[in-house]
Tab-separated table of C-alpha atoms in Angstrom:
chain	number	residue	atom	x	y	z
A	922	MET	CA	113.792	128.232	41.490
A	923	ALA	CA	111.171	126.617	43.732
A	924	GLN	CA	112.463	124.530	46.595
A	925	ILE	CA	111.212	120.961	46.747
A	926	ALA	CA	110.641	119.701	50.265
A	927	PRO	CA	112.047	116.250	51.067
A	928	PRO	CA	109.448	113.535	51.525
A	929	ALA	CA	108.158	112.944	55.016
A	930	PRO	CA	109.628	109.922	56.778
A	931	THR	CA	107.702	106.759	56.004
A	932	THR	CA	108.668	104.914	59.169
A	933	VAL	CA	108.405	105.676	62.845
A	934	ALA	CA	111.286	104.915	65.202
A	935	PRO	CA	110.619	101.664	67.095
A	936	ASN	CA	109.481	102.097	70.671
A	937	PRO	CA	108.603	99.640	73.458
A	938	PHE	CA	105.145	101.113	74.135
A	939	GLU	CA	103.113	100.093	71.060
A	940	THR	CA	102.464	96.349	70.836
A	941	GLY	CA	99.636	95.925	68.307
A	942	PRO	CA	99.939	93.560	65.326
A	943	GLY	CA	102.886	94.435	63.104
A	944	THR	CA	104.549	96.870	65.499
A	945	PRO	CA	108.206	96.179	66.362
A	946	ALA	CA	107.524	95.683	70.083
A	947	GLY	CA	104.403	93.665	69.285
A	948	ARG	CA	106.413	91.330	67.063
A	949	TYR	CA	109.059	91.053	69.780
A	950	LEU	CA	106.642	90.165	72.595
A	951	ARG	CA	104.885	87.634	70.366
A	952	ARG	CA	108.127	85.648	70.155
A	953	TYR	CA	107.787	84.682	73.835
A	954	TRP	CA	105.293	82.751	75.951
A	955	GLN	CA	102.742	85.151	77.461
A	956	PRO	CA	100.407	84.387	80.383
A	957	VAL	CA	96.745	84.860	79.499
A	958	ARG	CA	94.733	83.617	82.507
A	959	LEU	CA	95.117	82.106	85.949
A	960	SER	CA	94.247	78.402	85.905
A	961	GLN	CA	91.698	78.862	88.680
A	962	ASP	CA	89.809	81.417	86.576
A	963	LEU	CA	89.084	79.029	83.705
A	964	PRO	CA	86.832	76.148	84.824
A	965	ALA	CA	86.576	73.037	82.693
A	966	GLY	CA	83.873	73.331	80.051
A	967	GLN	CA	84.002	77.145	79.881
A	968	ALA	CA	84.980	79.521	77.048
A	969	GLN	CA	86.068	83.145	77.530
A	970	PRO	CA	87.068	86.089	75.336
A	971	ILE	CA	90.549	87.510	75.898
A	972	THR	CA	92.431	90.458	74.417
A	973	VAL	CA	96.216	90.381	74.198
A	974	MET	CA	98.339	93.101	72.574
A	975	GLY	CA	95.330	94.641	70.872
A	976	GLU	CA	94.079	91.365	69.367
A	977	ARG	CA	91.019	89.379	70.389
A	978	PHE	CA	91.123	85.622	70.963
A	979	THR	CA	88.971	82.840	72.399
A	980	LEU	CA	90.210	80.865	75.386
A	981	TYR	CA	88.457	77.702	76.553
A	982	ARG	CA	89.101	74.663	78.688
A	983	GLY	CA	87.926	71.282	77.487
A	984	THR	CA	86.082	69.005	79.866
A	985	GLY	CA	89.249	66.905	79.951
A	986	GLY	CA	91.152	69.880	81.355
A	987	ARG	CA	93.074	71.094	78.321
A	988	ALA	CA	93.332	74.885	77.831
A	989	VAL	CA	92.992	76.030	74.211
A	990	VAL	CA	93.448	79.452	72.539
A	991	THR	CA	91.933	80.129	69.114
A	992	GLN	CA	91.031	83.017	66.844
A	993	PRO	CA	88.073	85.018	68.206
A	994	GLY	CA	85.383	84.273	65.621
A	995	CYS	CA	83.951	81.275	63.832
A	996	PRO	CA	85.266	81.131	60.231
A	997	HIS	CA	81.680	80.649	59.032
A	998	ARG	CA	80.091	84.004	59.976
A	999	GLN	CA	82.600	85.347	62.545
A	1000	THR	CA	80.297	84.830	65.539
A	1001	MET	CA	82.314	85.045	68.767
A	1002	LEU	CA	83.377	81.542	69.717
A	1003	SER	CA	83.604	82.542	73.379
A	1004	VAL	CA	79.799	82.304	73.533
A	1005	GLY	CA	79.905	78.791	72.086
A	1006	ASN	CA	79.569	75.456	73.842
A	1007	VAL	CA	82.467	73.281	74.993
A	1008	GLU	CA	81.991	69.635	74.058
A	1009	GLY	CA	84.773	67.377	75.289
A	1010	ASP	CA	87.982	69.089	74.189
A	1011	SER	CA	86.198	70.755	71.255
A	1012	LEU	CA	84.228	73.991	70.854
A	1013	ARG	CA	80.914	74.351	68.989
A	1014	CYS	CA	79.773	77.715	67.600
A	1015	MET	CA	76.388	78.757	69.013
A	1016	PHE	CA	75.266	80.314	65.683
A	1017	HIS	CA	75.152	77.366	63.244
A	1018	GLY	CA	76.774	74.581	65.261
A	1019	TRP	CA	80.111	74.320	63.502
A	1020	LYS	CA	82.428	72.354	65.810
A	1021	PHE	CA	86.216	72.647	66.059
A	1022	GLY	CA	88.840	70.488	67.750
A	1023	PRO	CA	91.658	71.856	69.931
A	1024	ASP	CA	93.978	71.783	66.901
A	1025	GLY	CA	91.569	74.107	65.054
A	1026	GLN	CA	90.321	71.487	62.598
A	1027	CYS	CA	86.599	71.628	61.847
A	1028	GLN	CA	84.935	68.431	63.022
A	1029	GLU	CA	81.298	69.104	62.181
A	1030	ALA	CA	79.389	71.638	60.073
A	1031	PRO	CA	75.695	70.646	60.100
A	1032	GLY	CA	74.105	70.826	56.667
A	1033	GLN	CA	77.459	71.294	54.894
A	1034	SER	CA	79.484	68.972	52.688
A	1035	PRO	CA	82.244	66.700	54.058
A	1036	ARG	CA	84.644	68.567	51.769
A	1037	LEU	CA	83.891	71.880	53.531
A	1038	VAL	CA	84.415	70.259	56.934
A	1039	GLU	CA	87.751	68.864	55.800
A	1040	ARG	CA	89.125	72.179	54.481
A	1041	THR	CA	87.866	74.442	57.282
A	1042	ARG	CA	89.987	75.141	60.323
A	1043	LEU	CA	90.533	77.773	62.988
A	1044	THR	CA	93.797	79.439	63.804
A	1045	SER	CA	94.854	77.960	67.144
A	1046	TYR	CA	97.821	78.859	69.324
A	1047	PRO	CA	100.159	76.715	71.457
A	1048	THR	CA	99.428	76.736	75.187
A	1049	HIS	CA	101.350	75.706	78.269
A	1050	GLU	CA	99.943	75.488	81.790
A	1051	GLU	CA	102.160	75.481	84.853
A	1052	PHE	CA	102.402	77.069	88.324
A	1053	GLY	CA	98.688	77.917	88.235
A	1054	VAL	CA	98.980	80.033	85.078
A	1055	ILE	CA	97.911	79.445	81.448
A	1056	PHE	CA	100.449	80.660	78.864
A	1057	ALA	CA	100.032	81.037	75.101
A	1058	TYR	CA	102.392	81.627	72.201
A	1059	PHE	CA	101.227	84.094	69.533
A	1060	GLY	CA	104.337	84.281	67.355
A	1061	GLU	CA	105.260	82.684	64.081
A	1062	GLY	CA	106.773	79.231	63.844
A	1063	GLU	CA	107.470	76.892	66.716
A	1064	PRO	CA	107.333	78.360	70.214
A	1065	PRO	CA	110.566	78.699	72.199
A	1066	ARG	CA	111.457	76.437	75.087
A	1067	PHE	CA	109.325	77.302	78.112
A	1068	PRO	CA	111.420	79.083	80.777
A	1069	ASP	CA	112.887	76.908	83.518
A	1070	ILE	CA	111.382	78.917	86.378
A	1071	PRO	CA	112.487	76.580	89.219
A	1072	GLY	CA	116.016	76.434	87.795
A	1073	PHE	CA	116.185	80.212	87.391
A	1074	SER	CA	115.094	80.672	91.010
A	1075	ARG	CA	117.688	78.211	92.278
A	1076	ARG	CA	120.438	80.073	90.395
A	1077	TYR	CA	119.429	83.650	91.127
A	1078	GLY	CA	116.861	83.511	93.906
A	1079	LYS	CA	115.961	81.428	96.931
A	1080	ASP	CA	114.512	78.247	95.378
A	1081	MET	CA	110.951	79.580	95.290
A	1082	MET	CA	109.385	76.187	94.650
A	1083	SER	CA	110.546	75.003	98.081
A	1084	ALA	CA	109.018	77.998	99.914
A	1085	LEU	CA	106.417	77.198	102.558
A	1086	VAL	CA	104.007	79.817	101.127
A	1087	ARG	CA	103.427	80.027	97.362
A	1088	ASP	CA	100.635	81.569	95.311
A	1089	CYS	CA	99.807	83.062	91.944
A	1090	GLY	CA	97.786	86.162	91.178
A	1091	THR	CA	96.819	88.791	88.653
A	1092	TYR	CA	95.696	92.399	88.455
A	1093	ARG	CA	94.753	94.901	85.759
A	1094	ARG	CA	96.358	98.347	85.474
A	1095	THR	CA	95.077	101.086	83.156
A	1096	CYS	CA	98.387	102.308	81.802
A	1097	ASN	CA	100.887	101.128	79.227
A	1098	TYR	CA	102.528	97.819	80.179
A	1099	TYR	CA	106.081	99.118	79.725
A	1100	ILE	CA	105.683	101.661	82.537
A	1101	ASN	CA	105.183	98.702	84.866
A	1102	VAL	CA	108.077	96.748	83.323
A	1103	GLU	CA	110.483	99.621	83.982
A	1104	ASN	CA	109.067	100.100	87.466
A	1105	ALA	CA	110.632	96.806	88.558
A	1106	LEU	CA	114.102	98.339	88.154
A	1107	ASP	CA	113.165	101.694	89.681
A	1108	LEU	CA	114.204	100.814	93.230
A	1109	ALA	CA	114.324	104.495	94.219
A	1110	HIS	CA	110.532	104.746	94.071
A	1111	VAL	CA	109.979	102.289	96.939
A	1112	ALA	CA	110.881	104.697	99.742
A	1113	TYR	CA	108.202	107.156	98.627
A	1114	THR	CA	105.542	105.268	96.665
A	1115	HIS	CA	105.356	102.534	99.316
A	1116	ARG	CA	105.916	104.650	102.422
A	1117	LEU	CA	102.457	103.799	103.787
A	1118	SER	CA	102.438	100.062	103.023
A	1119	SER	CA	105.895	99.730	104.611
A	1120	ASN	CA	104.846	101.389	107.869
A	1121	PRO	CA	104.043	98.654	110.459
A	1122	SER	CA	102.364	101.171	112.763
A	1123	VAL	CA	99.672	101.781	110.128
A	1124	THR	CA	99.466	98.639	107.980
A	1125	GLU	CA	99.377	94.927	108.770
A	1126	VAL	CA	101.282	93.618	105.742
A	1127	GLY	CA	103.824	95.152	103.397
A	1128	PHE	CA	107.490	95.613	102.704
A	1129	ALA	CA	109.899	95.591	105.631
A	1130	PRO	CA	110.500	99.114	107.037
A	1131	GLU	CA	114.200	98.955	106.123
A	1132	VAL	CA	113.375	99.227	102.418
A	1133	LEU	CA	112.399	102.865	102.997
A	1134	ARG	CA	115.884	104.129	102.250
A	1135	ILE	CA	117.446	105.503	99.083
A	1136	ARG	CA	120.489	103.388	98.367
A	1137	ASP	CA	122.777	103.220	95.382
A	1138	VAL	CA	122.336	100.252	93.068
A	1139	THR	CA	124.664	98.265	90.891
A	1140	VAL	CA	123.365	97.602	87.388
A	1141	GLU	CA	124.319	94.454	85.527
A	1142	ARG	CA	123.637	93.898	81.830
A	1143	LEU	CA	122.865	90.233	81.192
A	1144	ASP	CA	122.336	88.368	77.950
A	1145	TYR	CA	118.606	88.234	78.720
A	1146	GLY	CA	117.986	91.566	80.485
A	1147	ILE	CA	119.017	93.966	83.248
A	1148	ARG	CA	119.548	93.342	86.970
A	1149	ALA	CA	119.571	96.036	89.666
A	1150	VAL	CA	120.984	95.206	93.114
A	1151	GLU	CA	120.979	97.569	96.065
A	1152	VAL	CA	124.368	98.315	97.572
A	1153	GLU	CA	123.733	97.070	101.097
A	1154	GLU	CA	126.024	96.060	103.945
A	1155	ASP	CA	123.839	95.431	106.992
A	1156	SER	CA	120.928	93.489	105.489
A	1157	GLU	CA	119.874	91.511	102.438
A	1158	PRO	CA	119.466	93.819	99.450
A	1159	VAL	CA	116.475	94.247	97.196
A	1160	VAL	CA	117.258	92.601	93.849
A	1161	ALA	CA	115.234	93.209	90.680
A	1162	THR	CA	115.819	91.610	87.288
A	1163	VAL	CA	113.914	92.288	84.074
A	1164	MET	CA	114.056	89.372	81.652
A	1165	LEU	CA	113.331	90.745	78.205
A	1166	PRO	CA	110.883	91.480	76.905
A	1167	ASN	CA	108.341	91.741	79.762
A	1168	ALA	CA	109.113	89.309	82.599
A	1169	MET	CA	110.788	90.086	85.928
A	1170	HIS	CA	112.232	88.450	89.028
A	1171	LEU	CA	112.040	90.264	92.376
A	1172	LEU	CA	113.573	89.643	95.791
A	1173	VAL	CA	112.208	91.987	98.488
A	1174	PRO	CA	112.286	91.679	102.312
A	1175	GLN	CA	108.867	91.629	103.959
A	1176	ARG	CA	107.818	92.034	107.580
A	1177	GLU	CA	107.065	88.317	107.619
A	1178	GLY	CA	109.712	86.561	105.554
A	1179	PHE	CA	111.238	87.325	102.175
A	1180	LEU	CA	109.220	87.761	98.986
A	1181	GLU	CA	110.388	86.156	95.749
A	1182	GLN	CA	108.300	86.745	92.664
A	1183	ILE	CA	108.361	86.121	88.931
A	1184	ALA	CA	105.884	88.277	87.020
A	1185	TRP	CA	104.872	89.227	83.492
A	1186	ARG	CA	103.307	92.529	82.364
A	1187	VAL	CA	101.091	91.603	79.408
A	1188	PRO	CA	99.490	94.311	77.241
A	1189	ILE	CA	95.744	94.208	76.759
A	1190	ASP	CA	96.199	97.174	74.447
A	1191	ASP	CA	98.495	100.193	74.519
A	1192	THR	CA	96.689	101.853	77.426
A	1193	SER	CA	96.091	98.900	79.769
A	1194	HIS	CA	97.728	95.647	80.781
A	1195	LEU	CA	97.434	92.602	83.012
A	1196	SER	CA	100.116	91.467	85.410
A	1197	TYR	CA	100.500	87.783	86.244
A	1198	GLN	CA	102.755	86.793	89.111
A	1199	ILE	CA	103.994	83.617	90.766
A	1200	THR	CA	104.905	84.533	94.331
A	1201	SER	CA	106.746	82.706	97.094
A	1202	MET	CA	107.139	83.817	100.697
A	1203	HIS	CA	110.285	82.400	102.271
A	1204	VAL	CA	109.266	82.006	105.909
A	1205	ASP	CA	109.716	79.582	108.784
A	1206	GLU	CA	106.877	77.469	110.218
A	1207	ALA	CA	105.712	80.307	112.486
A	1208	GLY	CA	105.667	82.647	109.496
A	1209	LYS	CA	103.657	80.141	107.491
A	1210	THR	CA	101.088	79.928	110.290
A	1211	TRP	CA	100.815	83.729	110.310
A	1212	TRP	CA	100.351	83.899	106.505
A	1213	ASP	CA	97.764	81.108	106.546
A	1214	GLU	CA	95.767	82.957	109.186
A	1215	TYR	CA	96.050	86.245	107.321
A	1216	ASN	CA	95.019	84.686	104.001
A	1217	ALA	CA	91.931	83.256	105.713
A	1218	ARG	CA	90.870	86.859	106.401
A	1219	LYS	CA	92.124	88.314	103.132
A	1220	LYS	CA	88.983	87.769	101.043
A	1221	GLU	CA	86.846	89.440	103.672
A	1222	LEU	CA	89.163	92.455	103.765
A	1223	ILE	CA	89.268	92.781	99.970
A	1224	ALA	CA	85.464	92.491	99.731
A	1225	ARG	CA	85.121	95.811	101.542
A	1226	TYR	CA	86.539	97.690	98.567
A	1227	PRO	CA	86.108	98.008	94.799
A	1228	ALA	CA	88.781	96.635	92.451
A	1229	THR	CA	92.272	97.958	93.166
A	1230	GLU	CA	92.406	100.031	89.969
A	1231	LEU	CA	89.110	101.695	90.958
A	1232	CYS	CA	90.543	102.461	94.406
A	1233	ALA	CA	93.489	104.138	92.678
A	1234	GLU	CA	91.210	106.152	90.409
A	1235	GLN	CA	89.364	107.447	93.486
A	1236	VAL	CA	92.697	108.642	94.869
A	1237	LEU	CA	93.694	110.239	91.568
A	1238	ARG	CA	90.348	112.093	91.407
A	1239	GLY	CA	90.912	113.382	94.936
A	1240	GLU	CA	87.919	111.515	96.375
A	1241	LYS	CA	90.041	109.302	98.637
A	1242	THR	CA	93.576	109.155	100.003
A	1243	LEU	CA	95.847	106.146	100.357
A	1244	PHE	CA	95.147	106.204	104.104
A	1245	ASP	CA	91.553	105.226	103.269
A	1246	PHE	CA	92.943	101.871	102.052
A	1247	ALA	CA	95.435	101.249	104.865
A	1248	ASP	CA	93.961	97.823	105.711
A	1249	HIS	CA	93.610	96.735	102.066
A	1250	PRO	CA	95.670	93.550	101.489
A	1251	ASP	CA	96.757	94.899	98.077
A	1252	LEU	CA	97.787	98.369	99.248
A	1253	VAL	CA	101.213	97.916	97.620
A	1254	ASN	CA	99.491	97.495	94.255
A	1255	ILE	CA	97.161	100.442	94.883
A	1256	GLU	CA	100.198	102.635	95.570
A	1257	ASP	CA	101.776	101.526	92.287
A	1258	HIS	CA	98.449	101.991	90.489
A	1259	VAL	CA	98.297	105.609	91.658
A	1260	ALA	CA	101.860	106.363	90.573
A	1261	GLN	CA	101.689	104.615	87.200
A	1262	ILE	CA	98.125	105.322	86.053
A	1263	GLY	CA	98.981	109.003	86.390
A	1264	ILE	CA	101.675	108.516	83.744
A	1265	GLN	CA	99.353	106.585	81.397
A	1266	PHE	CA	101.585	106.403	78.306
A	1267	VAL	CA	105.099	107.659	77.566
A	1268	ASP	CA	104.363	109.211	74.159
A	1269	ASP	CA	107.168	111.757	74.228
A	1270	ALA	CA	110.414	110.678	75.830
A	1271	GLY	CA	111.569	114.300	75.772
A	1272	LYS	CA	109.104	115.101	78.551
A	1273	GLU	CA	111.042	112.929	80.980
A	1274	ASN	CA	114.069	114.057	82.987
A	1275	LEU	CA	115.796	110.797	83.813
A	1276	ALA	CA	118.495	111.064	86.480
A	1277	GLN	CA	121.143	109.087	88.387
A	1278	SER	CA	118.634	106.877	90.169
A	1279	ASP	CA	117.192	105.875	86.769
A	1280	LYS	CA	120.361	104.239	85.490
A	1281	ALA	CA	118.827	100.745	85.489
A	1282	VAL	CA	115.739	102.062	83.701
A	1283	LEU	CA	117.941	103.710	81.066
A	1284	GLN	CA	119.951	100.531	80.539
A	1285	LEU	CA	116.765	98.513	80.070
A	1286	ARG	CA	115.313	100.961	77.560
A	1287	ARG	CA	118.524	100.988	75.539
A	1288	MET	CA	118.693	97.192	75.531
A	1289	PHE	CA	115.014	96.876	74.576
A	1290	LEU	CA	115.426	99.340	71.682
A	1291	SER	CA	118.570	97.519	70.564
A	1292	ARG	CA	116.611	94.253	70.397
A	1293	LEU	CA	113.873	95.975	68.381
A	1294	ALA	CA	116.466	97.326	65.963
A	1295	ASP	CA	117.913	93.834	65.538
A	1296	LEU	CA	114.439	92.436	64.916
A	1297	GLU	CA	113.681	95.132	62.313
A	1298	SER	CA	116.964	94.479	60.525
A	1299	GLY	CA	116.316	90.756	60.352
A	1300	ALA	CA	119.042	89.819	62.836
A	1301	PRO	CA	118.169	86.797	64.984
A	1302	ILE	CA	117.086	87.407	68.557
A	1303	PRO	CA	119.548	85.423	70.686
A	1304	GLU	CA	118.219	82.450	72.618
A	1305	THR	CA	118.970	82.749	76.324
A	1306	GLU	CA	118.658	80.637	79.449
A	1307	TRP	CA	115.476	82.543	80.236
C-alpha cells in the first residue's frame, strides 16, 4: 500500500527577526510607539519618504510645526505624497493637486465633485514629538500611553533630564534590527569589540578603560523586559535593560562622566535598521566645558570620513582597519557596525553556539518569543510601566 506523506506545515515558527506587515514580530512592534525621525531633520514645510518595518510612509511637518505621518501615495493615482507641497498643516499632491489635512481628510480635489472630496481620505497615523525625536504609532486601535522617560530614568537611572549634557542622535546599520537589540545585553562584547575606543592612549573619547574586563552579570527578568547588571565591587557597574520589544536603557562609565541613554532599534526592513537615541552625559561643570569644546570640533572631525556604516564596510572588505578611524567621534558605533554587519541576519539559530556569557541574550530571546506566542494565540500583551 502506498504511503501518503503528511502535509507540509502551513505556518512558520514566530521569530523576532522578520517584521514586515502581518508577521508576528511586525505586529508586536506595531503595538508600540516607534521613532521615525529626529526633530531637527524635518524642517517646517517639508515632506519626506520614510520606510518602517518594510512599509513606506510619508512624513511631513506643517508650517505650524506639527509632524504628520500618512500612507505613502495619494489615493487618486498613488503618486508619492513626499514630493507634494506642504500648505499650512496640510499636504497637496503634486500630480493633480488633491489636498489632505493632517487627519487624512481630503480638503480639495480640483475639478472633482464635493461628494468625492467628502468621501476621500488618507490613512494617517498618530504622532508624538518629544526629546528631539518624532514618534509614530502604526498599530491598530488607540496608541498606548507614551513612555514616561524622565520617570523611568529617575527610578532606574540617574535622572537623565537633569544632566548638564544631553543630546539625541541617529544612525543606520545594515543588519537586522534584533542583532542590535540583543547587543545591548551582551556586556561581554565590550572588552573586545570596543578595545580601541576605550583606550585613552589612542582615542580622545570613548568608554572608560575599566570597562575592558569580563565580569559576571546578574540577569533580572522584569515585566517589561530583561536587565543585565555587572557584578562589580570597586566601581559603578555597567547596567543594560531591554524594554520589549525594541527599546533599551544603558548606563556606562565614560572617561568624562557617566553615559545614560535610552535608544530604539527600528527596522527599515529585515536587513537594515535605524537607531534613535536620547543621550545624557552626567558630568560636573568642568566636564560640561570639556564636552562643549569637543562638540564644537565634532562636525569637523566627522566631515573627514564617509558615513559610519561605509567606514565599517571598508573595514569588513579589508580596505581599512579600525585604527584608521581612531579619531572618529563615532568610533564606538563603527566598532559595533563591524561586529554586527558581519552577522547580517540570524536565519538559522542552530548556527549559533550561545554560552554562559550569553545568559541575558538567551533570557531576552525566550521572553520575546513568549510574547509572540501570546500575541499569536490572542492573549493580551500586558501593559507595563514602560
